[in-house]
Amino acid sequence: MIPPGETIGILGGGQLGRMMALAAATLGYRCHVFAPEADPIAADVCAAFTQGDFADEAALSAFAAHCAVVTYEFENVAAAPLAAILPHAPLYPPAHALEVAQDRASEKAFVEQLGGRPAPWATVDSPDDLAAAIARIGTPGILKTRRDGYDGKGQWRIMTPADAEALDWPTATPLVYEGFVTFDAEFSVILVRTASGEVRFWDSAENVHKNGILDRSTIPASPAIAAHIPAARALAAKLAEALDYVGVLTCEFFATAQGPVFNEMAPRVHNSGHWTIEGALTSQFENHIRAICGLPLGATALACKGAVMDNLIGDDAHDWPAILSDPANHLHLYGKAAVRPGRKMGHVTRLVL
Ligand code: AMP
């Protein structure tokens, strides 16, 4: 058990790290952020910050020497150099979870092995591979980079075989082609798991994306989703167990007429769980900290009848005066200096009481 007062290391300096650090501070921990950028928004609310490259083993080792435990807030970090952390501090979730989740092909193969069902897919390394994948899976579909894609980046919609031929080929990038899933709705399962194997779930939000970016999460999800939750939770718990997982794990699903179709997982706290800050008895951020520190988990039950979380993307952030004019709104701004189209600047949550 890592008692309050100790230092938690966080790899990555974005909003997820920032909200994790705020939850850790509530429990009396100090946080130390390690990130490549000069002025990360998570460091604004942390006790210490090291600027460093995620591949720099010496820097990671020196950072970990100051930490009682290390976690991460985003998964696009090479797993091998993280071994430099382990002589100093445990890394949770384990590096293997990161390896599986950061490659769309290994993630889908892993899920299939455990009985889950992703969209039909194929690995693609060349235009010929893509033609073969389309011949087998059909169109429409989506070509995605295997690694480093997020918020709809690194994705190309292929509506017809002609689209594939006209594609400006992303050279030497390993890709996957996925059949387009006709879904009734999208939802996520967020769980927290302790080192001793205790698992708790939050209620599943119904998620609506715009341009590949999460736009709104709603609790409770529509009745169309409720029927899918038990199977989706069972799969998520199986994935967590197989990974010896410690911390918060998110799995995203499509609700289809044939049952839940696995989309992707994130080995971390997730945007579709931001509503838990006000809407659940214990937030995803606090329970993540509790799990990685070996503290008892807090209750994940709803603290309200429902919640709606809207992301503030790009210029939406300028609406903060109007948002604050409704006293029921919970406004979260991430402190990002530059507003850019498609950039997550903050979110706002409204509870149904
Ligand atoms: P991803 O980054 O892979 O989660 O994709 C972002 C969003 O694009 C998803 O949440 C869906 O709304 C949409 N999307 C991605 N893959 C598919 C698919 N195979 N079929 C239908 N919609 C998809």
Coordinates of C-alpha atoms and ligand atoms in Angstrom, one line a residue:
M1 CA 0.0 0.0 0.0
I2 CA 1.3 3.4 -0.9
P3 CA 0.0 5.8 1.8
P4 CA -1.1 9.4 1.3
G5 CA 1.9 11.8 1.4
E6 CA 3.8 9.7 -1.2
T7 CA 4.5 10.9 -4.7
I8 CA 2.7 9.4 -7.8
G9 CA 4.4 9.7 -11.1
I10 CA 2.3 10.4 -14.2
L11 CA 3.6 9.9 -17.7
G12 CA 1.9 12.4 -19.9
G13 CA 0.9 16.0 -19.3
G14 CA -2.6 16.4 -20.7
Q15 CA -6.0 16.9 -19.2
L16 CA -6.4 13.3 -18.0
G17 CA -3.2 13.7 -16.0
R18 CA -4.4 17.0 -14.7
M19 CA -7.7 15.5 -13.5
M20 CA -5.9 12.5 -12.0
A21 CA -3.5 14.8 -10.1
L22 CA -6.4 16.8 -8.7
A23 CA -8.0 13.6 -7.4
A24 CA -4.7 12.4 -6.0
A25 CA -4.2 15.8 -4.2
T26 CA -7.7 15.3 -2.6
L27 CA -6.3 12.1 -1.1
G28 CA -3.1 13.8 0.1
Y29 CA -0.7 12.6 -2.6
R30 CA 1.8 14.6 -4.5
C31 CA 2.1 14.1 -8.2
H32 CA 5.1 14.4 -10.5
V33 CA 4.5 14.7 -14.2
F34 CA 6.9 13.4 -16.9
A35 CA 6.1 14.8 -20.4
P36 CA 8.0 15.9 -23.5
E37 CA 6.4 19.3 -23.8
A38 CA 7.8 22.4 -22.0
D39 CA 4.6 23.6 -20.3
P40 CA 2.1 20.7 -19.9
I41 CA -1.3 21.5 -18.4
A42 CA -1.1 18.7 -15.9
A43 CA 2.1 20.2 -14.4
D44 CA 0.1 23.3 -13.5
V45 CA -1.6 21.3 -10.7
C46 CA 1.3 19.0 -9.7
A47 CA 4.1 19.2 -7.2
A48 CA 6.9 18.4 -9.7
F49 CA 7.5 18.2 -13.4
T50 CA 10.3 16.6 -15.5
Q51 CA 10.5 17.5 -19.1
G52 CA 11.7 14.4 -20.9
D53 CA 11.3 12.1 -23.9
F54 CA 9.3 8.9 -23.3
A55 CA 12.1 6.9 -24.9
D56 CA 14.9 8.4 -22.7
E57 CA 15.5 5.5 -20.3
A58 CA 18.0 7.5 -18.1
A59 CA 15.5 10.3 -17.7
L60 CA 12.6 7.8 -16.9
S61 CA 14.8 6.1 -14.3
A62 CA 15.8 9.4 -12.6
F63 CA 12.1 10.4 -12.6
A64 CA 10.9 7.1 -11.2
A65 CA 13.5 7.3 -8.4
H66 CA 11.3 10.1 -6.9
C67 CA 8.0 8.2 -7.2
A68 CA 6.3 5.5 -5.1
V69 CA 4.3 4.4 -8.1
V70 CA 4.1 5.4 -11.7
T71 CA 1.0 5.5 -14.0
Y72 CA 0.2 7.0 -17.4
E73 CA -2.5 9.2 -18.9
F74 CA -2.1 8.2 -22.5
E75 CA -1.1 5.1 -24.3
N76 CA 1.0 6.2 -27.2
V77 CA 4.3 5.7 -25.4
A78 CA 6.7 3.0 -26.4
A79 CA 6.5 0.2 -23.8
A80 CA 10.1 -1.1 -23.9
P81 CA 11.8 2.0 -22.3
L82 CA 9.3 1.9 -19.5
A83 CA 11.2 -1.0 -18.0
A84 CA 13.7 1.6 -16.7
I85 CA 10.9 2.6 -14.2
L86 CA 10.5 -0.8 -12.6
P87 CA 13.7 -1.0 -10.4
H88 CA 12.4 2.1 -8.7
A89 CA 8.6 1.9 -8.6
P90 CA 5.7 -0.3 -9.9
L91 CA 4.1 0.8 -13.1
Y92 CA 0.3 0.5 -13.2
P93 CA -1.6 -0.4 -15.4
P94 CA 1.1 -2.9 -16.4
A95 CA 3.2 -2.2 -19.5
H96 CA 1.7 -5.2 -21.2
A97 CA -1.7 -3.6 -21.2
L98 CA -0.2 -0.6 -22.9
E99 CA 1.4 -2.8 -25.5
V100 CA -1.8 -4.5 -26.4
A101 CA -3.9 -1.4 -26.4
Q102 CA -1.6 0.8 -28.4
D103 CA -1.7 -1.4 -31.5
R104 CA -5.2 -1.8 -33.1
A105 CA -4.2 -5.2 -34.6
S106 CA -2.9 -6.7 -31.3
E107 CA -5.9 -5.3 -29.5
K108 CA -8.4 -6.9 -31.8
A109 CA -6.6 -10.2 -31.9
F110 CA -6.4 -10.2 -28.0
V111 CA -10.1 -9.4 -27.8
E112 CA -11.0 -12.2 -30.2
Q113 CA -8.9 -14.7 -28.3
L114 CA -11.0 -13.9 -25.2
G115 CA -14.3 -14.4 -27.1
G116 CA -15.0 -10.7 -27.9
R117 CA -16.2 -9.6 -31.3
P118 CA -14.6 -6.6 -33.1
A119 CA -15.7 -5.4 -36.6
P120 CA -14.3 -7.6 -39.4
W121 CA -10.7 -6.4 -39.8
A122 CA -7.4 -7.0 -41.6
T123 CA -3.9 -5.7 -41.3
V124 CA -2.8 -3.6 -44.2
D125 CA 0.7 -2.6 -45.2
S126 CA 0.3 -1.8 -48.9
P127 CA -2.3 -0.8 -51.5
D128 CA -2.4 -4.5 -52.5
D129 CA -3.2 -5.5 -48.9
L130 CA -6.0 -3.0 -48.9
A131 CA -7.5 -4.3 -52.1
A132 CA -7.4 -7.8 -50.7
A133 CA -9.0 -6.6 -47.4
I134 CA -11.8 -4.8 -49.3
A135 CA -12.4 -7.9 -51.5
R136 CA -12.9 -10.0 -48.3
I137 CA -14.6 -7.5 -46.0
G138 CA -16.3 -5.1 -48.5
T139 CA -17.0 -1.4 -48.3
P140 CA -17.8 0.9 -46.6
G141 CA -14.9 0.6 -44.2
I142 CA -12.4 2.6 -42.3
L143 CA -8.6 2.5 -42.8
K144 CA -6.8 3.3 -39.6
T145 CA -3.2 3.6 -38.5
R146 CA -2.4 0.7 -36.1
R147 CA -0.7 3.1 -33.7
D148 CA -0.8 6.7 -32.5
G149 CA -4.3 7.4 -33.8
Y150 CA -6.7 9.3 -31.4
D151 CA -9.8 11.5 -31.7
G152 CA -10.4 10.4 -35.3
K153 CA -6.8 11.2 -36.4
G154 CA -5.1 8.7 -38.7
Q155 CA -8.4 7.4 -40.2
W156 CA -9.6 7.3 -43.8
R157 CA -13.2 6.4 -44.7
I158 CA -13.4 4.1 -47.7
M159 CA -16.9 4.3 -49.1
T160 CA -16.1 2.4 -52.4
P161 CA -13.2 0.5 -53.8
A162 CA -12.5 3.6 -56.0
D163 CA -11.8 5.6 -52.8
A164 CA -9.1 3.1 -51.9
E165 CA -7.5 3.5 -55.4
A166 CA -7.6 7.3 -55.1
L167 CA -6.1 7.3 -51.6
D168 CA -2.9 9.3 -51.0
W169 CA -1.1 6.4 -49.5
P170 CA 0.2 6.9 -46.0
T171 CA 3.7 5.5 -46.6
A172 CA 5.3 2.8 -44.5
T173 CA 2.6 3.1 -41.8
P174 CA 1.2 -0.1 -40.5
L175 CA -2.6 0.1 -40.9
V176 CA -5.8 -1.9 -40.3
Y177 CA -8.9 -1.9 -42.5
E178 CA -12.2 -2.4 -40.6
G179 CA -15.6 -3.0 -42.0
F180 CA -18.0 -0.2 -41.2
V181 CA -20.3 -1.2 -38.3
T182 CA -24.0 -0.3 -38.6
F183 CA -24.8 0.5 -35.0
D184 CA -27.8 1.7 -33.0
A185 CA -25.6 3.6 -30.5
E186 CA -22.1 3.7 -29.0
F187 CA -21.3 3.1 -25.3
S188 CA -18.3 2.6 -23.1
V189 CA -17.7 0.3 -20.2
I190 CA -15.3 1.8 -17.6
L191 CA -14.1 -0.4 -14.8
V192 CA -11.5 -0.2 -12.0
R193 CA -9.5 -3.2 -10.9
T194 CA -7.3 -3.6 -7.8
A195 CA -4.1 -5.7 -7.6
S196 CA -6.2 -8.3 -5.7
G197 CA -8.7 -8.7 -8.5
E198 CA -11.6 -6.7 -7.2
V199 CA -13.5 -5.1 -10.1
R200 CA -16.1 -2.3 -10.0
F201 CA -18.0 -0.8 -13.0
W202 CA -19.5 2.7 -13.4
D203 CA -22.8 3.0 -15.2
S204 CA -22.2 2.9 -19.0
A205 CA -22.5 6.2 -20.8
E206 CA -24.1 6.5 -24.3
N207 CA -21.5 8.3 -26.4
V208 CA -22.0 10.4 -29.5
H209 CA -19.0 11.3 -31.6
K210 CA -18.7 14.1 -34.1
N211 CA -15.9 14.0 -36.7
G212 CA -14.4 11.0 -34.8
I213 CA -14.2 13.0 -31.5
L214 CA -16.4 12.4 -28.5
D215 CA -19.0 15.1 -28.4
R216 CA -21.5 14.0 -25.6
S217 CA -21.8 11.3 -23.0
T218 CA -25.2 10.7 -21.5
I219 CA -26.2 8.7 -18.4
P220 CA -28.4 6.7 -18.3
A221 CA -27.8 5.3 -21.7
S222 CA -30.8 4.6 -23.9
P223 CA -32.7 1.3 -23.3
A224 CA -31.3 0.0 -26.6
I225 CA -27.9 -0.2 -24.9
A226 CA -29.0 -1.7 -21.6
A227 CA -29.4 -5.2 -23.1
H228 CA -25.7 -5.1 -24.2
I229 CA -24.2 -4.1 -20.9
P230 CA -23.9 -7.5 -19.2
A231 CA -22.0 -9.1 -22.2
A232 CA -19.8 -6.0 -22.6
R233 CA -19.0 -5.9 -18.9
A234 CA -18.1 -9.6 -18.9
L235 CA -15.7 -9.1 -21.8
A236 CA -14.1 -6.0 -20.2
A237 CA -13.6 -7.9 -16.9
K238 CA -12.1 -10.8 -18.8
L239 CA -9.7 -8.5 -20.6
A240 CA -8.7 -6.9 -17.3
E241 CA -8.1 -10.2 -15.7
A242 CA -6.0 -11.5 -18.6
L243 CA -3.8 -8.4 -18.4
D244 CA -3.4 -8.6 -14.6
Y245 CA -4.8 -5.1 -14.8
V246 CA -4.5 -2.5 -12.0
G247 CA -6.3 0.8 -12.4
V248 CA -9.1 2.1 -14.6
L249 CA -9.7 0.4 -18.0
T250 CA -12.1 1.7 -20.7
C251 CA -13.7 -0.4 -23.4
E252 CA -15.7 1.2 -26.2
F253 CA -18.5 -0.7 -27.9
F254 CA -21.0 -0.4 -30.7
A255 CA -24.6 -1.6 -29.8
T256 CA -25.7 -3.5 -32.9
A257 CA -28.7 -5.8 -33.7
Q258 CA -26.2 -8.7 -33.3
G259 CA -25.0 -7.7 -29.8
P260 CA -22.1 -5.6 -28.6
V261 CA -19.2 -5.1 -31.1
F262 CA -15.9 -4.2 -29.5
N263 CA -14.4 -1.0 -30.9
E264 CA -11.3 -0.2 -28.9
M265 CA -9.9 -0.1 -25.4
A266 CA -7.9 2.5 -23.5
P267 CA -5.7 1.4 -20.6
R268 CA -6.6 4.5 -18.7
V269 CA -9.2 6.9 -17.5
H270 CA -11.4 8.1 -20.4
N271 CA -13.2 11.1 -21.7
S272 CA -16.6 9.2 -21.6
G273 CA -16.0 8.9 -17.8
H274 CA -15.6 12.6 -17.0
W275 CA -19.3 12.7 -15.8
T276 CA -18.2 10.6 -12.8
I277 CA -16.4 13.6 -11.2
E278 CA -19.8 15.0 -10.1
G279 CA -22.2 12.2 -11.1
A280 CA -20.8 9.1 -9.3
L281 CA -20.0 8.6 -5.6
T282 CA -16.3 8.1 -6.5
S283 CA -14.9 9.4 -9.8
Q284 CA -12.9 7.4 -12.3
F285 CA -9.8 9.6 -11.4
E286 CA -10.1 9.0 -7.7
N287 CA -10.6 5.2 -8.0
H288 CA -7.7 5.0 -10.5
I289 CA -5.5 6.6 -7.8
R290 CA -6.9 4.4 -5.1
A291 CA -6.3 1.2 -7.2
I292 CA -2.7 2.0 -8.1
C293 CA -1.9 3.0 -4.5
G294 CA -3.6 -0.2 -3.0
L295 CA -6.3 1.8 -1.2
P296 CA -9.8 0.4 -0.8
L297 CA -12.0 1.4 -3.8
G298 CA -14.8 4.0 -3.4
A299 CA -18.3 3.2 -4.5
T300 CA -19.0 3.7 -8.2
A301 CA -22.8 4.1 -7.9
L302 CA -24.6 7.1 -9.4
A303 CA -24.8 10.2 -7.1
C304 CA -27.7 11.5 -9.3
K305 CA -30.5 10.3 -11.6
G306 CA -28.4 11.0 -14.7
A307 CA -25.7 13.2 -16.2
V308 CA -24.9 14.8 -19.5
M309 CA -21.2 15.6 -20.3
D310 CA -20.5 17.8 -23.3
N311 CA -16.9 18.3 -24.5
L312 CA -15.8 21.8 -25.3
I313 CA -13.9 21.5 -28.5
G314 CA -11.9 24.3 -30.1
D315 CA -13.9 27.6 -30.0
D316 CA -16.6 26.0 -27.7
A317 CA -14.3 27.0 -24.9
H318 CA -15.1 30.7 -25.5
D319 CA -18.7 30.0 -24.4
W320 CA -17.6 29.7 -20.7
P321 CA -19.4 32.9 -19.6
A322 CA -22.7 31.5 -21.0
I323 CA -22.0 28.1 -19.4
L324 CA -21.4 29.7 -16.0
S325 CA -24.6 31.7 -16.3
D326 CA -26.5 28.5 -15.5
P327 CA -25.6 27.7 -11.9
A328 CA -26.2 24.0 -12.4
N329 CA -23.4 23.6 -14.9
H330 CA -20.1 22.1 -13.8
L331 CA -17.4 23.7 -15.9
H332 CA -14.0 22.2 -16.4
L333 CA -11.4 24.1 -18.4
Y334 CA -8.1 22.4 -19.0
G335 CA -5.9 25.5 -19.1
K336 CA -4.7 25.1 -22.7
A337 CA -3.3 28.3 -23.9
A338 CA -4.0 27.9 -27.7
V339 CA -7.5 27.2 -29.0
R340 CA -7.3 25.0 -32.1
P341 CA -10.1 23.4 -34.1
G342 CA -10.7 19.8 -32.9
R343 CA -8.7 20.4 -29.7
K344 CA -10.3 19.3 -26.4
M345 CA -10.3 22.5 -24.3
G346 CA -12.6 21.5 -21.5
H347 CA -16.0 19.9 -20.7
V348 CA -19.2 20.7 -19.0
T349 CA -21.4 18.3 -16.9
R350 CA -25.0 18.8 -15.9
L351 CA -26.6 16.4 -13.4
V352 CA -30.2 15.2 -13.4
L353 CA -31.1 15.3 -9.7
Ligands
AMP1 P1 -11.9 5.2 -33.0 O1 -10.9 6.2 -32.8 O2 -11.4 4.0 -33.7 O3 -12.7 4.9 -31.7 O4 -13.0 5.9 -33.9 C1 -13.7 7.1 -33.6 C2 -15.2 7.0 -33.9 O5 -15.3 6.7 -35.4 C3 -15.9 5.8 -33.2 O6 -16.3 6.1 -31.9 C4 -17.1 5.7 -34.2 O7 -18.0 6.7 -34.0 C5 -16.4 5.8 -35.6 N1 -15.9 4.5 -36.0 C6 -14.7 4.0 -35.9 N2 -14.6 2.8 -36.4 C7 -15.8 2.4 -36.9 C8 -16.3 1.3 -37.5 N3 -15.6 0.2 -37.8 N4 -17.6 1.3 -37.9 C9 -18.4 2.4 -37.6 N5 -18.0 3.5 -37.0 C10 -16.7 3.6 -36.6

